[in-house]
XYZ file of C-alpha atoms in Angstrom:
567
model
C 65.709 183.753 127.540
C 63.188 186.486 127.019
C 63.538 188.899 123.922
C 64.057 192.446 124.128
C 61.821 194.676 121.831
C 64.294 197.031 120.219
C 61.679 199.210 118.090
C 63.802 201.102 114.897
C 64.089 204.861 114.918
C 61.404 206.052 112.591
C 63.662 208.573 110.012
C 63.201 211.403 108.457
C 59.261 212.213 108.510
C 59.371 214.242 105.470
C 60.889 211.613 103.314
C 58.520 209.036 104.327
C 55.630 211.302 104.011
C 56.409 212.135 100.417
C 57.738 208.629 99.805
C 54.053 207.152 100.498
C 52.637 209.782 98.352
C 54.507 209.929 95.119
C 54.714 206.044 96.057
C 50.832 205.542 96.438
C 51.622 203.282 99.853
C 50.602 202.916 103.445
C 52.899 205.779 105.437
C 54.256 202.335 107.155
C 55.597 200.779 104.571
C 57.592 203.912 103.181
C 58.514 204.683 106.823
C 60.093 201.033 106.546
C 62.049 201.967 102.805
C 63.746 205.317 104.343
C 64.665 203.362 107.223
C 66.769 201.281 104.721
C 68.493 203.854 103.265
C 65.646 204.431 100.229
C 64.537 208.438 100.356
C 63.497 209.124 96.705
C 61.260 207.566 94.022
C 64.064 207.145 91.649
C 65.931 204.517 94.933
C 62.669 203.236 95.141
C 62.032 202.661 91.724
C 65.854 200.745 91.966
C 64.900 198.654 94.985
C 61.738 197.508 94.118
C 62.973 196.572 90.507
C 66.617 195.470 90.463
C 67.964 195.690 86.900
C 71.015 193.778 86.059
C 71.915 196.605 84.064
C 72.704 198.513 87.293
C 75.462 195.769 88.361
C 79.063 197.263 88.468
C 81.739 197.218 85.961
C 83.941 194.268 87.018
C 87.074 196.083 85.979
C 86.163 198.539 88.741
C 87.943 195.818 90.748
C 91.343 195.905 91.472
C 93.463 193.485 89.510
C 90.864 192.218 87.700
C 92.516 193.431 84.115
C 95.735 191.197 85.455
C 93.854 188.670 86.042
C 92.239 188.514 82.281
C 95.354 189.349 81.205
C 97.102 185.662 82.544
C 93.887 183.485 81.739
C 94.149 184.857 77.970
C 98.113 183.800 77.932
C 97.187 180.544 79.265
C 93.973 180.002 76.758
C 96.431 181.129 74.341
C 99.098 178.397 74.872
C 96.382 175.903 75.946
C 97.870 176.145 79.797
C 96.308 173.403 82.107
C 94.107 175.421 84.379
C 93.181 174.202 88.104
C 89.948 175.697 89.665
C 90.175 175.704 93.235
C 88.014 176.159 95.759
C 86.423 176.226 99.523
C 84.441 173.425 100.298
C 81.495 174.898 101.530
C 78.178 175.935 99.731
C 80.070 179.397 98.520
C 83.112 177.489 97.549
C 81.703 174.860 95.634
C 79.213 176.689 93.742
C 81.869 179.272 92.844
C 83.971 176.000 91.522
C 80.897 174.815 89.791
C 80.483 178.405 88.086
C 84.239 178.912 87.108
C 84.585 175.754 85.756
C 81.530 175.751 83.752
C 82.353 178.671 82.485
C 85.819 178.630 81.167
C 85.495 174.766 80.365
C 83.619 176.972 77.292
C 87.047 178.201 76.272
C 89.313 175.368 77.285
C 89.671 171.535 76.972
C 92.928 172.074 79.742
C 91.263 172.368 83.159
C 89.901 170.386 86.174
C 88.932 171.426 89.715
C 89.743 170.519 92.664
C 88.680 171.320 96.640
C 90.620 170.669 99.353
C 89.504 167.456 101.917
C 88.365 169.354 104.632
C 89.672 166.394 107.104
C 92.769 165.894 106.043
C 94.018 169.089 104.337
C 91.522 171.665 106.079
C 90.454 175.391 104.966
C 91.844 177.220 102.459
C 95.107 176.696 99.958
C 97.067 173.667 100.712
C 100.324 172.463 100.447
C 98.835 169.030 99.193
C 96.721 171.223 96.270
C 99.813 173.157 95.282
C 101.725 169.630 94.984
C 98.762 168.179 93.125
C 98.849 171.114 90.671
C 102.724 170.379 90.021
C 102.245 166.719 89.479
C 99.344 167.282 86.979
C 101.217 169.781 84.803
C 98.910 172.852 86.158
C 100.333 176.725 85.228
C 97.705 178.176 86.066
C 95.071 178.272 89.625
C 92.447 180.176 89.786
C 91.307 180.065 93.662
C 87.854 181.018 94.833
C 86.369 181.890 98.167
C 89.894 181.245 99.723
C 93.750 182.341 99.411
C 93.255 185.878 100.653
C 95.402 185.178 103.675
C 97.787 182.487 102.089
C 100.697 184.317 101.840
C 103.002 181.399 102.841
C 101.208 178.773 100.251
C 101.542 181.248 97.206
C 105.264 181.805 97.819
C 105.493 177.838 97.527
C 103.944 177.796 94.617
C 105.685 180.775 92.629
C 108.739 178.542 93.413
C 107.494 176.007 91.640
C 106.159 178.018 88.527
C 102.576 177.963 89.323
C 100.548 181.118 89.436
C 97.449 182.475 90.998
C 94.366 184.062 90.509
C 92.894 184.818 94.099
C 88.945 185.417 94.033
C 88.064 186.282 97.687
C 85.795 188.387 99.859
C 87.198 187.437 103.201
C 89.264 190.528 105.070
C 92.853 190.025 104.318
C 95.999 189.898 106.202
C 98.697 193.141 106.565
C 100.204 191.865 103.431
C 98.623 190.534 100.539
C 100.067 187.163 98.958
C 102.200 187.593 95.736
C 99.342 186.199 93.231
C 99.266 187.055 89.736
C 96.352 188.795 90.564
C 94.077 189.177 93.782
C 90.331 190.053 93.330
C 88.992 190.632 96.614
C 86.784 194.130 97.294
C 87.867 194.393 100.864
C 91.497 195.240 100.024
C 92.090 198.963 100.917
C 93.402 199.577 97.575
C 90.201 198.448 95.745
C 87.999 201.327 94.218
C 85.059 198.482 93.531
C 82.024 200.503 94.629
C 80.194 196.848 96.830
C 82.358 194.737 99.347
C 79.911 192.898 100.083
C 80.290 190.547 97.331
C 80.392 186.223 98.180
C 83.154 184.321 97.193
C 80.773 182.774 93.618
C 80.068 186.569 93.148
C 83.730 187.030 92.790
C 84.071 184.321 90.319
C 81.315 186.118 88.990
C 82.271 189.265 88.193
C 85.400 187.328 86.336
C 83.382 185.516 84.138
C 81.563 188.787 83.631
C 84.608 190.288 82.995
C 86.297 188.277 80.540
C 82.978 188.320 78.490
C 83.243 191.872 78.398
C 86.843 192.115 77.514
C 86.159 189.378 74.670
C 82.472 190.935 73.374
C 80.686 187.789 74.400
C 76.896 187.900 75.181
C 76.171 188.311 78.470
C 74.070 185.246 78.286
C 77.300 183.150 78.819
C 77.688 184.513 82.169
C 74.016 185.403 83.438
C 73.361 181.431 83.118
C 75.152 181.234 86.209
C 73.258 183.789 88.556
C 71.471 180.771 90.497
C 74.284 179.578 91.675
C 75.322 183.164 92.855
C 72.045 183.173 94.682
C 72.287 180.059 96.235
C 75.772 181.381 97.902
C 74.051 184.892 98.712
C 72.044 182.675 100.810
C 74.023 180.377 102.261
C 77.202 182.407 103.455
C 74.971 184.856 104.945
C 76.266 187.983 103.293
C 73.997 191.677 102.909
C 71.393 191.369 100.512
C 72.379 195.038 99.461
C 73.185 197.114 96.260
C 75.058 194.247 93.795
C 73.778 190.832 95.660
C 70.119 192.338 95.874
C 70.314 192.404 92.047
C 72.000 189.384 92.007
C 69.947 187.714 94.437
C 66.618 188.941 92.798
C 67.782 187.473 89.198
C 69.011 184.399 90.384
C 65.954 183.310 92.039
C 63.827 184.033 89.329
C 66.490 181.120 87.499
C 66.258 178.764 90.141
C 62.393 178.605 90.608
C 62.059 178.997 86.420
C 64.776 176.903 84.806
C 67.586 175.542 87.188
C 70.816 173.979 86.538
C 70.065 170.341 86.914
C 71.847 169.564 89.904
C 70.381 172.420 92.118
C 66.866 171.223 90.326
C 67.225 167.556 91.724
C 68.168 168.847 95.645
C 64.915 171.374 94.934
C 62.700 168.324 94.856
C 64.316 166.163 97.308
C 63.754 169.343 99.940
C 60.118 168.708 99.813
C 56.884 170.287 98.253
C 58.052 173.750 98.066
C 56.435 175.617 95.412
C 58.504 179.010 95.194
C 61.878 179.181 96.680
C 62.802 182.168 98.795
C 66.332 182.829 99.977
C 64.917 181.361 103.536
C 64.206 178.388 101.849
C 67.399 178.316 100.723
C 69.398 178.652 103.458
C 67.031 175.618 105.387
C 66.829 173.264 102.333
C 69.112 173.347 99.676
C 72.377 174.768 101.152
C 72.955 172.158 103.811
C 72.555 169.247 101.555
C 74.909 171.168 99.267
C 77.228 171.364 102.821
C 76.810 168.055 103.618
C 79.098 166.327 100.673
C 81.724 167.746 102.152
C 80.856 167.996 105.751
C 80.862 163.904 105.894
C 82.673 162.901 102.861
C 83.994 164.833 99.790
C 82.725 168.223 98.620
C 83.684 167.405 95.071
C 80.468 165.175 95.330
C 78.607 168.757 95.386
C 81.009 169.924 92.859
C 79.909 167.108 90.317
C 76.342 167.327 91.339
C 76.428 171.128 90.557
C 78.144 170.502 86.859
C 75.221 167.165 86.032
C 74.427 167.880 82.672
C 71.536 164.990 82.578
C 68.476 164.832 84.998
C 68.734 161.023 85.208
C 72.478 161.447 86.599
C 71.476 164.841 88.793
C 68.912 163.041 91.005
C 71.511 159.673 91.029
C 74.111 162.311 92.838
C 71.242 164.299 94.634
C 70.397 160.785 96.360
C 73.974 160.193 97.542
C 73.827 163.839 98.708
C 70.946 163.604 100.560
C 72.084 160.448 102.563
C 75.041 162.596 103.600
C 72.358 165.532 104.735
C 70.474 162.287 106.742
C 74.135 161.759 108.436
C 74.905 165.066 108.859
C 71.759 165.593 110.874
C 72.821 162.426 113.456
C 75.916 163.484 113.991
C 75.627 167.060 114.716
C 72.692 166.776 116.899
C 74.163 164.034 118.559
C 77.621 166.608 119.436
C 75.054 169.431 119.913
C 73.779 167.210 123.070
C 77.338 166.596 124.290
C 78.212 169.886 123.855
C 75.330 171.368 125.547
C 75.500 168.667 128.872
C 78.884 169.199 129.391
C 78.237 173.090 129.814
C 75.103 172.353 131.898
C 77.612 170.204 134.128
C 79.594 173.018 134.699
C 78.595 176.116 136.682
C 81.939 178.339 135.663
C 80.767 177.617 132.403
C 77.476 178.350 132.541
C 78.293 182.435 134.138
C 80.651 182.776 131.561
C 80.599 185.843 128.904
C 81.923 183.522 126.040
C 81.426 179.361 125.050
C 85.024 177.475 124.480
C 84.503 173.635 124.390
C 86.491 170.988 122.846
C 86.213 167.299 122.774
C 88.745 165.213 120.093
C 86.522 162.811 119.101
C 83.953 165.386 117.312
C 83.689 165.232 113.281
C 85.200 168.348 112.273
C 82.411 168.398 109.385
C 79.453 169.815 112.228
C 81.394 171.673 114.974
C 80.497 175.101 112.663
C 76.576 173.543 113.052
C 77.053 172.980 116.609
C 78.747 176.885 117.223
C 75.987 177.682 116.176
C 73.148 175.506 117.868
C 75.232 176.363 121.420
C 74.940 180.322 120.305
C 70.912 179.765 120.169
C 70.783 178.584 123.316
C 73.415 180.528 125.450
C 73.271 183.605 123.037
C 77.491 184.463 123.625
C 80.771 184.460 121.165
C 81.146 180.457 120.613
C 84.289 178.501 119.963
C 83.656 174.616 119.450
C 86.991 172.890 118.936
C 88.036 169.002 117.580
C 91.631 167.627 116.745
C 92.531 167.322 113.399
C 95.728 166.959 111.404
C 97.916 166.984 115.311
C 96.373 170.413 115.927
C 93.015 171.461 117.513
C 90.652 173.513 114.651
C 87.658 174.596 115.387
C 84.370 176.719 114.470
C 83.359 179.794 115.992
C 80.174 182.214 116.128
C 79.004 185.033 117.244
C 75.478 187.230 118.473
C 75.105 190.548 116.346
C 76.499 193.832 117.089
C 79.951 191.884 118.612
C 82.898 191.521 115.976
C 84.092 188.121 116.472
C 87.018 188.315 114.016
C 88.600 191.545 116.450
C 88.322 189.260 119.333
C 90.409 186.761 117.684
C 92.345 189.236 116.644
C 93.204 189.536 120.011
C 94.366 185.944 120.919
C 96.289 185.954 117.561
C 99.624 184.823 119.014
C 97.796 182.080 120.340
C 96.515 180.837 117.440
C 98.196 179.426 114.311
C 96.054 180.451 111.833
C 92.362 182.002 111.567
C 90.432 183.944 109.221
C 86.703 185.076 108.891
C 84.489 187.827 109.426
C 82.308 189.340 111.993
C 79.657 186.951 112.427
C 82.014 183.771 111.898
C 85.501 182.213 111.928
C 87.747 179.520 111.908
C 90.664 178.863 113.766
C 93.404 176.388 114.856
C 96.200 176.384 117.540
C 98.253 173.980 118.797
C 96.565 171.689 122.062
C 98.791 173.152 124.592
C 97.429 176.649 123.775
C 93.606 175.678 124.566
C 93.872 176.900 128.183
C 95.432 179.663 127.317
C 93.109 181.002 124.648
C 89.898 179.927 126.842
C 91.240 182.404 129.648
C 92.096 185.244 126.570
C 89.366 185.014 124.748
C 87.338 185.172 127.835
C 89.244 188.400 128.443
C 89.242 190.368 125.151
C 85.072 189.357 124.939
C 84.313 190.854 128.118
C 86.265 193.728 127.979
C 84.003 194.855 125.333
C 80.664 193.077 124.898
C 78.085 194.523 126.451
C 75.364 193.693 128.251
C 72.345 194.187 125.675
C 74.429 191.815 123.610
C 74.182 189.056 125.923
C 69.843 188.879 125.100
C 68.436 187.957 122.169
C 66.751 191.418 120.770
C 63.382 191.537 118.038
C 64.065 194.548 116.098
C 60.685 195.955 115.432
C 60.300 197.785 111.815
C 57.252 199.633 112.891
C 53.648 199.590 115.015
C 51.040 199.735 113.263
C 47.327 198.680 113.741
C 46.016 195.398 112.088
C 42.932 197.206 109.679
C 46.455 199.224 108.041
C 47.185 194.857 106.502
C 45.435 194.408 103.338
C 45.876 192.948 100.064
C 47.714 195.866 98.725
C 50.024 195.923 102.033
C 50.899 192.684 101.376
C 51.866 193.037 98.087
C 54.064 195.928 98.620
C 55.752 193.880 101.251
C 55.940 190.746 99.010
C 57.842 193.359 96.316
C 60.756 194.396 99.204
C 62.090 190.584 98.933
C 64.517 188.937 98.612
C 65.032 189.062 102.240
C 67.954 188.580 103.782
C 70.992 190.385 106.191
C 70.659 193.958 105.419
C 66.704 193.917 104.333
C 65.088 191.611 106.966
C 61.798 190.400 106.065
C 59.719 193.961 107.784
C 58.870 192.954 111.938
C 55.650 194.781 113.110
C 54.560 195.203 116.374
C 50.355 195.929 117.365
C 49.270 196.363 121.013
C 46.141 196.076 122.151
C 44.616 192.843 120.258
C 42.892 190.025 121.500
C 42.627 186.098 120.632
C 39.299 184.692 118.869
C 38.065 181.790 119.262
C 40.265 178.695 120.509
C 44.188 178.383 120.988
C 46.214 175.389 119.450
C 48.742 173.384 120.423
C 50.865 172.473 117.143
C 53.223 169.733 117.852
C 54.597 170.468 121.208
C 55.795 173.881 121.067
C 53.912 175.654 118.678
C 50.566 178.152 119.182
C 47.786 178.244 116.986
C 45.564 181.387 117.276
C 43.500 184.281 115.884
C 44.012 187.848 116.680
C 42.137 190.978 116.242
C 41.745 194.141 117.555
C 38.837 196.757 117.601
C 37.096 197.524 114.196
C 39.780 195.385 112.052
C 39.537 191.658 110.986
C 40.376 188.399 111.933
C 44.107 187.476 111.161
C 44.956 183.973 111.752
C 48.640 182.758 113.713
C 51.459 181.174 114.250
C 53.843 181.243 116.693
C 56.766 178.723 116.702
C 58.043 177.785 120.551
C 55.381 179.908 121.934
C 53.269 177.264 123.087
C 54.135 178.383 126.676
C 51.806 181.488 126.230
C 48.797 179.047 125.754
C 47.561 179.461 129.163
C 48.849 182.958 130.195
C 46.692 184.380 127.364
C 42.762 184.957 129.106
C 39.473 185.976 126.937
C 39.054 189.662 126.798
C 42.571 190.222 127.883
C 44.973 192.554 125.822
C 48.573 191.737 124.697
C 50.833 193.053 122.194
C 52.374 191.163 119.270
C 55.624 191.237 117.044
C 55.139 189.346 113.890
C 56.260 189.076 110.170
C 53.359 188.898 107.649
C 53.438 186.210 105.372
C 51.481 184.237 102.598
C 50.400 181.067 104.067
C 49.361 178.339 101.223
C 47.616 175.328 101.881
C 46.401 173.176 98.881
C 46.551 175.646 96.855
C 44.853 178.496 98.970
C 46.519 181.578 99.636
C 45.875 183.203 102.805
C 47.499 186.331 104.975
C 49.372 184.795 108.252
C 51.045 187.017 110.748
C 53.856 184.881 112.014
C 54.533 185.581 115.881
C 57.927 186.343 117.056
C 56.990 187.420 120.362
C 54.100 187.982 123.047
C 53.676 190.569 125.887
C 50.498 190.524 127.962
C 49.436 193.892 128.417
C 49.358 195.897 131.754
């Protein structure tokens, strides 16, 4: 499906022209910062160097003195604490991080995370129950419980309370926890929303160091975790996580907890981790544990205190990744011929399929795989516990949690945001949400949301790329939703030399244009433009610049998004 070039509006002239001066930049790159919201020296000065000074005062956040409040009465009286969490990459670092951290203060706590086959998403009945058995008071729930009004209610009955650390959107009501940290309640004055579930435990660890005039050493140990689920659950890398983001890879690529250090060397020879790398490497090893088998296998690879036992755990994790890999591109192929067998299907505005005998740990890898390659709102669906649940996705610019909003009575429960949900409904309501979600999507996506777009940052002409550029651009990372890695377009340039094949789909080439210098290329699944390109012929380019290092030499790439040949 061919790309359309969306190219940004350029903002306010004035501000980039006296951005680039008081800046000493090319006019490009400051064009680029106001673009993003950054007008002054004094933002720029902010972006460029994030200071954890400059994170927000956790008690900002409503409930969050309740919530110190009850973990001090049950430190106090030496109150068995649970820490609960999701069991994805957010959930299990922020279980990792919480019960690091107050393990500190407390020989009374454990962790647990629900079995994602048997007890599914969120607060369970069987976690609650476990809780009463073990003599827990106390649960301190993280990256979950925002919408478990029904759960929380069981468990005041039984004498259990809750702390609820979440960032997902809540219900109409808000459960009857102890206390409920979550930004995106419409009562909370915290200044960032954006916050992932391990930045919510966090900002309580933060918190109760500030309330108990602890260094803030105890809780800044923790900030690679945070970045590792910055990356992984895909949320802005803005205001609070751009700080947190920026700190916590400087931790991870400098001194690591163990068990994140043992999955950085099984991901291969990668020298400096970016957020990218991240999200490709570490996180779905991290996923798999509980994808295939148990995510408390993350959990206790995340807490290793001894290299010799991290890389025993990172082994066992890694042979779940090798699984993982089978099994969801073996579904991705099912998924994707039985919608090629079907023509009503195939003209559709949205992607519905369901097939009982898929492992509920990949469909949300498979939503996504069938969202590549049909580029639509994606529901992928399996039976589990009597009920189908199932993984869904969506293309930017279409809210995918309003549209389930709007097949709500169909559904027993969902939650999620924009870009990606979760859902389950009994079987004999599949029809009937297939024909309403169809419905409610169409009614308002629109057409331009149906194609893949590049958004292009700027044009500019390839003698502007020099060292300098470069490093100005290398300063603007991390990258990540919200502060995409800078896409330039150039018309007018021509290949040098030969063209390369790389693999199968991959193009190899040098570019230039008139009176600038020879940039070397790659373009991943372009390898189609091989022969359409002709000596002496002009195209146009859109392309990130990047660092390219090869045994130890560092050279300037332009990585190719997209080609047009010129008119």
């Amino acid at each position: 499906m061919e790309k359309r070039w969306v190219q940004a509006v350029e903002g306010n002239k004035e501000h980039t022209e006296t951005l680039a001066k008081e800046l000493k930049i090319d006019k490009s790159l400051a064009q680029i910062l106001v673009q993003r919201g950054i007008a002054t020296f004094e933002e720029a000065r902010h972006f460029f160097r994030p200071a954890l000074e400059a994170i927000h005062d956790p008690f900002l956040m409503k409930d969050m003195d309740k919530a110190i409040a009850r973990i001090d009465i049950a430190l106090v009286n030496k109150e068995k604490i649970l820490i609960y969490g999701d069991y994805d990459v957010d959930g299990t670092t922020s279980v990792a991080l919480a019960y690091s951290f107050f393990k500190m203060f407390s020989n009374h706590l454990e962790y647990y995370i629900p079995d994602r086959h048997k007890e599914g998403y969120g607060i369970s009945t069987a976690g609650i129950d476990y809780a009463k058995e073990h003599g827990f008071t106390l649960v301190i729930a993280l990256d979950c419980g925002i919408k478990s009004n029904e759960k929380i209610n069981y468990a005041n009955g039984l004498g259990i309370d809750f702390i609820i650390c979440d960032h997902h959107l809540p219900g109409d009501e808000l459960p009857a926890a102890v206390a409920v940290l979550d930004p995106k309640r419409e009562d909370c004055p915290y200044p960032f929303k954006e916050l992932a579930g391990c930045g919510i435990g966090f900002k309580l660890a933060q918190a109760f160091c500030i309330h108990h005039e602890l260094p803030k050493e105890k809780y800044e140990q923790y900030l690679d975790l945070v970045m590792v689920s910055i990356a992984a659950d895909i949320v802005p890398v803005l205001d609070e996580n751009r700080v947190l983001a920026y700190h916590g890879l400087k931790k991870l690529n400098n001194n690591p907890c163990m068990g994140l250090r043992a999955l950085m060397q099984s991901s291969g020879p990668i020298k400096d981790f970016t957020l990218t790398d991240i999200v490709f490497t570490v996180a779905p090893r991290i996923n798999a544990a509980g994808r295939m088998d148990h995510a408390r296998e993350a959990v206790k690879m995340l807490l290793c205190a001894e290299d010799s036992r991290a890389q025993e755990q990172s082994i066992f994790i890694n042979l779940h990744n090798t699984e993982r890999k089978t099994t969801d591109q073996l579904t991705t192929a099912e998924a994707l011929a039985f919608i090629g067998a079907c023509e009503i299907l195939i003209n559709k505005k949205t992607t519905v399929v369901y097939n009982q005998n898929w492992n509920k740990g990949v469909i949300g890898i498979v939503a996504s795989r069938l969202t590549e390659t049909y580029y639509r709102p994606t529901v992928v669906l399996t039976e589990s516990n009597g009920f189908l649940t199932g993984s869904a996705r969506s293309v930017p610019g279409f809210d995918l949690y309003e549209a389930l909003l709007g097949c709500a009575d169909l559904l027993e429960q969902f939650g999620g945001h924009k870009f990606a949900a979760g859902l389950t409904m009994k079987a004999e309501n599949i029809d009937s949400f297939m024909d309403r979600f169809e419905s409610v999507v169409s009614a308002s996506i629109t057409d331009d949301l149906l194609r893949p777009e590049i958004k292009i940052d700027a044009a500019i002409n390839l003698n502007q790329i020099d060292g300098k550029f470069q490093r100005i651009l290398a300063q603007m990372a991390p990258f990540g939703p919200g502060n995409m890695a800078p896409v330039f377009v150039t018309h007018g340039v021509f290949y040098v030399g030969n063209t390369y094949i790389v693999g199968t789909k991959h193009l190899k080439l040098s570019i230039k244009q008139q009176n600038s210098s020879t940039f070397e290329c790659i373009g991943f699944n372009l390898a189609e433009f091989q022969e359409a390109l002709k000596p002496n012929q002009p195209f146009s380019v859109c392309y990130t610049i990047e660092e390219n290092v090869w045994r130890e030499q560092r050279r300037l790439q332009l990585n190719i998004k997209a080609i047009k040949i010129d008119n």
